[in-house]
Amino acid sequence: MVNIISEISKEKIFDLLNKGKRVDHRSFTEYRDIHIKTNYIGKSEGSAKVSIGKTTVVAGVKAQITTPFNNTPDQGILITNTELLPIANRNFEYGPPNKFAVEISRVVDRTIRESPLVDLKKLCIVEGSKVWKLHIDIYIVDFDGNIMDAACLGAVAALLTTKIPTATSVNGEITLDEDNLTTLPISNKSILCTVVKVNNQLIVDATYAEENLMDAGISIGFREDGSICAIQKSGLNILTVDEVLRSKKIAEIRSRELFSVINKIKS
């Protein structure tokens, strides 16, 4: 993506940061308003629309029965995919997923998988033969920065509201009871919190303009007990050890706010 920001906007943002302020009057560690609407897509097993400020994503979960991987014959399968819709930002283009989309998918997938949010062993129907496969599709429909956190919130919210038919196996035949839906076996909830370094200041929930000026960033995945399940560094410049530790502390505190939002979701 080509990121362009005027020198006037750049100097304004830098000047405010030096004074301990931001363009939208938030503190350095304050999130924009977060809104989550679940069951947003009628044809999916689970879905959510998530907005953080003007950044909006839609996530949906589709479930199907398939053959397990050879190295995990007793576990279900989780696949995460992200699409950057061209309507979301003028720098997004039609075509196969670019590096940014692939990075979002991998980081969100890692946060969910390493928590683990879903107990994949409980998605096994017949070991070595039939398991549930969950496709998590994340669509970026409006982009104004901090897409990692929004994408993860969307995926988690969609999974928490996903319901699948009860599956039974009789003489090798799989029967689905569409009238008896069950929620996914949730093990540990998880979220992502991203901290970016702009003009030597560490801030959370960066806007598009702030991200264009960032030196580096770090996205940290947390379980609800505060332990870390994923880390991803972004940007071309370095973060010092002290900056990483400070970012971790900031993200850990802010993660509690994100979990308070997630915990309000009803399956």
Short mmCIF file of C-alpha atoms in Angstrom, two decimals:
data_model
loop_
_atom_site.label_atom_id
_atom_site.label_comp_id
_atom_site.label_asym_id
_atom_site.label_seq_id
_atom_site.Cartn_x
_atom_site.Cartn_y
_atom_site.Cartn_z
CA MET A 1 0.00 0.00 0.00
CA VAL A 2 1.14 3.53 -0.74
CA ASN A 3 0.63 5.75 2.28
CA ILE A 4 0.56 9.48 1.75
CA ILE A 5 0.01 12.15 4.37
CA SER A 6 0.60 15.86 3.97
CA GLU A 7 3.47 17.57 5.73
CA ILE A 8 0.95 19.89 7.40
CA SER A 9 -0.94 16.95 8.93
CA LYS A 10 2.33 15.28 9.89
CA GLU A 11 3.63 18.33 11.72
CA LYS A 12 0.27 18.82 13.47
CA ILE A 13 0.22 15.23 14.72
CA PHE A 14 3.85 15.38 15.86
CA ASP A 15 3.34 18.73 17.59
CA LEU A 16 0.30 17.44 19.49
CA LEU A 17 2.09 14.23 20.50
CA ASN A 18 4.97 16.27 21.89
CA LYS A 19 2.39 18.06 24.04
CA GLY A 20 0.84 14.79 25.21
CA LYS A 21 -2.21 15.15 22.99
CA ARG A 22 -3.77 13.52 19.91
CA VAL A 23 -5.72 14.98 17.02
CA ASP A 24 -9.00 13.45 18.22
CA HIS A 25 -8.36 14.52 21.84
CA ARG A 26 -7.88 10.98 23.18
CA SER A 27 -5.19 10.05 25.65
CA PHE A 28 -2.27 7.94 24.37
CA THR A 29 -3.80 4.75 25.84
CA GLU A 30 -7.47 5.40 25.04
CA TYR A 31 -9.51 3.43 22.51
CA ARG A 32 -12.10 4.99 20.27
CA ASP A 33 -15.70 3.87 20.80
CA ILE A 34 -16.11 0.13 20.25
CA HIS A 35 -19.38 -1.29 18.93
CA ILE A 36 -20.16 -4.96 18.27
CA LYS A 37 -23.29 -6.28 16.57
CA THR A 38 -23.53 -10.07 16.55
CA ASN A 39 -25.57 -12.35 14.26
CA TYR A 40 -24.97 -9.81 11.51
CA ILE A 41 -24.98 -12.29 8.60
CA GLY A 42 -28.07 -14.46 8.41
CA LYS A 43 -26.59 -17.30 6.35
CA SER A 44 -23.51 -17.91 8.49
CA GLU A 45 -23.18 -20.10 11.57
CA GLY A 46 -21.86 -17.10 13.50
CA SER A 47 -21.06 -13.50 12.62
CA ALA A 48 -20.30 -10.03 13.93
CA LYS A 49 -19.86 -6.47 12.79
CA VAL A 50 -17.22 -4.61 14.80
CA SER A 51 -16.40 -0.92 14.71
CA ILE A 52 -13.52 0.80 16.47
CA GLY A 53 -14.06 4.43 15.69
CA LYS A 54 -14.38 4.62 11.90
CA THR A 55 -12.68 1.28 11.33
CA THR A 56 -15.28 -1.40 10.59
CA VAL A 57 -14.94 -5.12 9.93
CA VAL A 58 -17.47 -7.88 9.32
CA ALA A 59 -16.56 -11.43 10.31
CA GLY A 60 -18.46 -14.60 9.55
CA VAL A 61 -17.99 -18.28 10.42
CA LYS A 62 -19.02 -21.09 8.10
CA ALA A 63 -18.87 -24.70 9.31
CA GLN A 64 -18.59 -27.86 7.25
CA ILE A 65 -17.73 -31.49 7.87
CA THR A 66 -14.45 -32.66 6.34
CA THR A 67 -11.54 -35.07 6.73
CA PRO A 68 -9.00 -34.09 9.43
CA PHE A 69 -5.34 -33.39 8.73
CA ASN A 70 -3.12 -36.48 8.96
CA ASN A 71 -1.05 -35.06 11.81
CA THR A 72 -4.14 -34.11 13.88
CA PRO A 73 -6.67 -36.90 13.22
CA ASP A 74 -8.63 -36.10 16.40
CA GLN A 75 -8.96 -32.35 15.92
CA GLY A 76 -11.22 -30.03 13.99
CA ILE A 77 -9.83 -27.49 11.54
CA LEU A 78 -9.71 -23.70 11.75
CA ILE A 79 -9.03 -21.54 8.68
CA THR A 80 -8.82 -17.72 8.80
CA ASN A 81 -9.00 -15.47 5.76
CA THR A 82 -9.04 -11.68 5.42
CA GLU A 83 -10.22 -9.55 2.52
CA LEU A 84 -9.40 -5.86 2.19
CA LEU A 85 -12.42 -4.55 0.30
CA PRO A 86 -11.56 -1.70 -2.09
CA ILE A 87 -14.48 0.33 -0.70
CA ALA A 88 -12.66 0.44 2.65
CA ASN A 89 -9.65 2.46 1.52
CA ARG A 90 -8.39 3.95 -1.73
CA ASN A 91 -5.15 1.96 -1.38
CA PHE A 92 -6.96 -1.41 -1.31
CA GLU A 93 -7.19 -3.14 -4.69
CA TYR A 94 -9.11 -6.04 -6.20
CA GLY A 95 -7.26 -9.33 -6.53
CA PRO A 96 -5.69 -12.03 -4.37
CA PRO A 97 -4.83 -11.20 -0.73
CA ASN A 98 -1.75 -8.97 -0.44
CA LYS A 99 0.90 -9.20 2.29
CA PHE A 100 -1.10 -6.99 4.65
CA ALA A 101 -4.21 -9.18 4.36
CA VAL A 102 -2.14 -12.34 4.86
CA GLU A 103 -0.48 -10.81 7.93
CA ILE A 104 -3.85 -9.95 9.48
CA SER A 105 -5.13 -13.48 8.89
CA ARG A 106 -2.04 -15.09 10.38
CA VAL A 107 -1.91 -12.91 13.49
CA VAL A 108 -5.64 -13.29 14.21
CA ASP A 109 -5.44 -17.03 13.55
CA ARG A 110 -2.46 -17.36 15.88
CA THR A 111 -4.20 -15.43 18.66
CA ILE A 112 -7.27 -17.67 18.41
CA ARG A 113 -5.39 -20.93 17.91
CA GLU A 114 -2.71 -20.50 20.58
CA SER A 115 -5.13 -19.40 23.27
CA PRO A 116 -6.79 -21.79 22.34
CA LEU A 117 -10.17 -20.12 21.98
CA VAL A 118 -11.89 -23.19 20.51
CA ASP A 119 -11.21 -26.71 21.78
CA LEU A 120 -10.56 -28.30 18.39
CA LYS A 121 -10.55 -31.83 19.82
CA LYS A 122 -14.23 -31.43 20.69
CA LEU A 123 -14.91 -30.69 17.01
CA CYS A 124 -13.91 -34.25 16.13
CA ILE A 125 -16.87 -36.43 15.10
CA VAL A 126 -15.06 -39.62 14.06
CA GLU A 127 -11.32 -39.70 14.72
CA GLY A 128 -9.31 -39.89 11.53
CA SER A 129 -12.43 -39.60 9.40
CA LYS A 130 -14.83 -36.73 10.10
CA VAL A 131 -14.34 -33.41 11.88
CA TRP A 132 -15.83 -29.94 11.80
CA LYS A 133 -13.96 -27.35 9.74
CA LEU A 134 -14.51 -23.69 10.64
CA HIS A 135 -13.89 -21.01 8.03
CA ILE A 136 -13.45 -17.55 9.55
CA ASP A 137 -13.83 -14.86 6.88
CA ILE A 138 -12.94 -11.30 7.85
CA TYR A 139 -13.93 -8.42 5.60
CA ILE A 140 -12.48 -4.95 6.07
CA VAL A 141 -15.28 -2.61 5.01
CA ASP A 142 -14.01 0.72 6.40
CA PHE A 143 -10.37 1.34 7.28
CA ASP A 144 -9.24 4.09 9.64
CA GLY A 145 -6.35 2.37 11.41
CA ASN A 146 -5.88 -0.38 14.02
CA ILE A 147 -7.25 -3.11 11.81
CA MET A 148 -5.52 -5.93 13.76
CA ASP A 149 -7.51 -5.29 16.94
CA ALA A 150 -10.78 -4.83 15.07
CA ALA A 151 -10.26 -7.98 12.96
CA CYS A 152 -9.51 -10.07 16.03
CA LEU A 153 -12.52 -8.72 17.91
CA GLY A 154 -14.69 -9.52 14.90
CA ALA A 155 -13.38 -13.08 14.57
CA VAL A 156 -13.71 -13.78 18.30
CA ALA A 157 -17.22 -12.31 18.47
CA ALA A 158 -18.28 -14.40 15.48
CA LEU A 159 -16.87 -17.59 17.03
CA LEU A 160 -18.55 -16.89 20.37
CA THR A 161 -21.94 -16.71 18.64
CA THR A 162 -21.40 -19.64 16.26
CA LYS A 163 -23.86 -22.52 16.50
CA ILE A 164 -23.48 -25.80 14.64
CA PRO A 165 -25.84 -28.76 14.20
CA THR A 166 -25.45 -31.75 16.52
CA ALA A 167 -23.56 -34.44 14.59
CA THR A 168 -23.78 -38.16 15.28
CA SER A 169 -22.17 -41.13 13.55
CA VAL A 170 -24.10 -44.38 13.03
CA ASN A 171 -22.45 -47.19 11.05
CA GLY A 172 -20.15 -44.70 9.37
CA GLU A 173 -22.97 -42.37 8.35
CA ILE A 174 -22.98 -38.82 9.72
CA THR A 175 -26.36 -37.42 10.70
CA LEU A 176 -26.87 -33.73 11.38
CA ASP A 177 -29.68 -32.50 13.61
CA GLU A 178 -30.38 -29.01 12.25
CA ASP A 179 -33.04 -28.47 14.93
CA ASN A 180 -30.57 -29.07 17.75
CA LEU A 181 -27.83 -26.48 17.46
CA THR A 182 -24.90 -26.27 19.86
CA THR A 183 -22.39 -23.51 20.56
CA LEU A 184 -18.71 -24.06 19.92
CA PRO A 185 -16.59 -25.58 22.73
CA ILE A 186 -14.96 -22.37 23.95
CA SER A 187 -11.79 -22.95 25.96
CA ASN A 188 -10.03 -19.59 26.48
CA LYS A 189 -11.16 -16.21 25.18
CA SER A 190 -8.46 -14.09 23.56
CA ILE A 191 -8.00 -10.63 22.05
CA LEU A 192 -5.33 -8.51 20.35
CA CYS A 193 -4.10 -5.13 21.54
CA THR A 194 -1.79 -3.10 19.30
CA VAL A 195 0.61 -0.40 20.48
CA VAL A 196 2.44 1.78 17.95
CA LYS A 197 5.41 4.11 18.27
CA VAL A 198 4.90 7.52 16.67
CA ASN A 199 7.47 10.28 17.13
CA ASN A 200 8.90 8.38 20.14
CA GLN A 201 5.48 8.14 21.81
CA LEU A 202 3.61 4.87 22.44
CA ILE A 203 -0.09 4.99 21.62
CA VAL A 204 -2.95 2.49 21.31
CA ASP A 205 -5.72 2.34 18.71
CA ALA A 206 -3.85 4.44 16.16
CA THR A 207 -5.88 6.10 13.42
CA TYR A 208 -4.97 5.74 9.74
CA ALA A 209 -3.08 9.04 9.82
CA GLU A 210 -1.15 8.04 12.94
CA GLU A 211 -0.27 4.63 11.50
CA ASN A 212 1.13 6.30 8.39
CA LEU A 213 3.62 8.10 10.61
CA MET A 214 4.51 5.23 12.94
CA ASP A 215 8.08 4.01 13.35
CA ALA A 216 7.05 0.56 14.54
CA GLY A 217 4.24 -1.27 16.26
CA ILE A 218 3.58 -4.41 18.25
CA SER A 219 0.36 -6.43 18.43
CA ILE A 220 0.04 -8.64 21.51
CA GLY A 221 -2.52 -11.38 21.94
CA PHE A 222 -3.77 -12.02 25.46
CA ARG A 223 -5.77 -14.75 27.12
CA GLU A 224 -8.31 -13.67 29.71
CA ASP A 225 -5.93 -14.58 32.55
CA GLY A 226 -3.43 -12.01 31.24
CA SER A 227 -0.99 -14.50 29.72
CA ILE A 228 0.34 -13.86 26.21
CA CYS A 229 -0.64 -16.12 23.32
CA ALA A 230 0.67 -14.17 20.31
CA ILE A 231 3.05 -11.33 19.39
CA GLN A 232 3.61 -9.61 16.04
CA LYS A 233 5.96 -6.71 15.37
CA SER A 234 5.18 -4.33 12.50
CA GLY A 235 6.91 -1.37 10.88
CA LEU A 236 10.41 -0.97 9.49
CA ASN A 237 12.11 0.54 12.52
CA ILE A 238 13.12 -1.05 15.82
CA LEU A 239 11.57 -1.05 19.25
CA THR A 240 13.98 -1.01 22.16
CA VAL A 241 13.69 -3.57 24.95
CA ASP A 242 12.29 -0.84 27.20
CA GLU A 243 9.71 0.15 24.57
CA VAL A 244 8.64 -3.47 24.14
CA LEU A 245 8.21 -3.89 27.90
CA ARG A 246 6.30 -0.62 28.18
CA SER A 247 4.12 -1.61 25.22
CA LYS A 248 3.40 -4.95 26.87
CA LYS A 249 2.32 -3.24 30.08
CA ILE A 250 0.09 -0.77 28.23
CA ALA A 251 -1.48 -3.54 26.13
CA GLU A 252 -2.07 -5.74 29.17
CA ILE A 253 -3.99 -2.98 30.93
CA ARG A 254 -6.00 -2.06 27.84
CA SER A 255 -6.76 -5.73 27.13
CA ARG A 256 -9.03 -5.74 30.18
CA GLU A 257 -11.21 -3.15 28.45
CA LEU A 258 -11.42 -5.32 25.33
CA PHE A 259 -12.30 -8.40 27.37
CA SER A 260 -15.06 -6.45 29.13
CA VAL A 261 -16.56 -5.81 25.68
CA ILE A 262 -16.19 -9.45 24.59
CA ASN A 263 -17.67 -10.77 27.83
CA LYS A 264 -20.91 -8.94 27.13
CA ILE A 265 -21.51 -11.09 24.05
CA LYS A 266 -24.19 -13.71 24.48
CA SER A 267 -24.03 -16.91 22.46
#
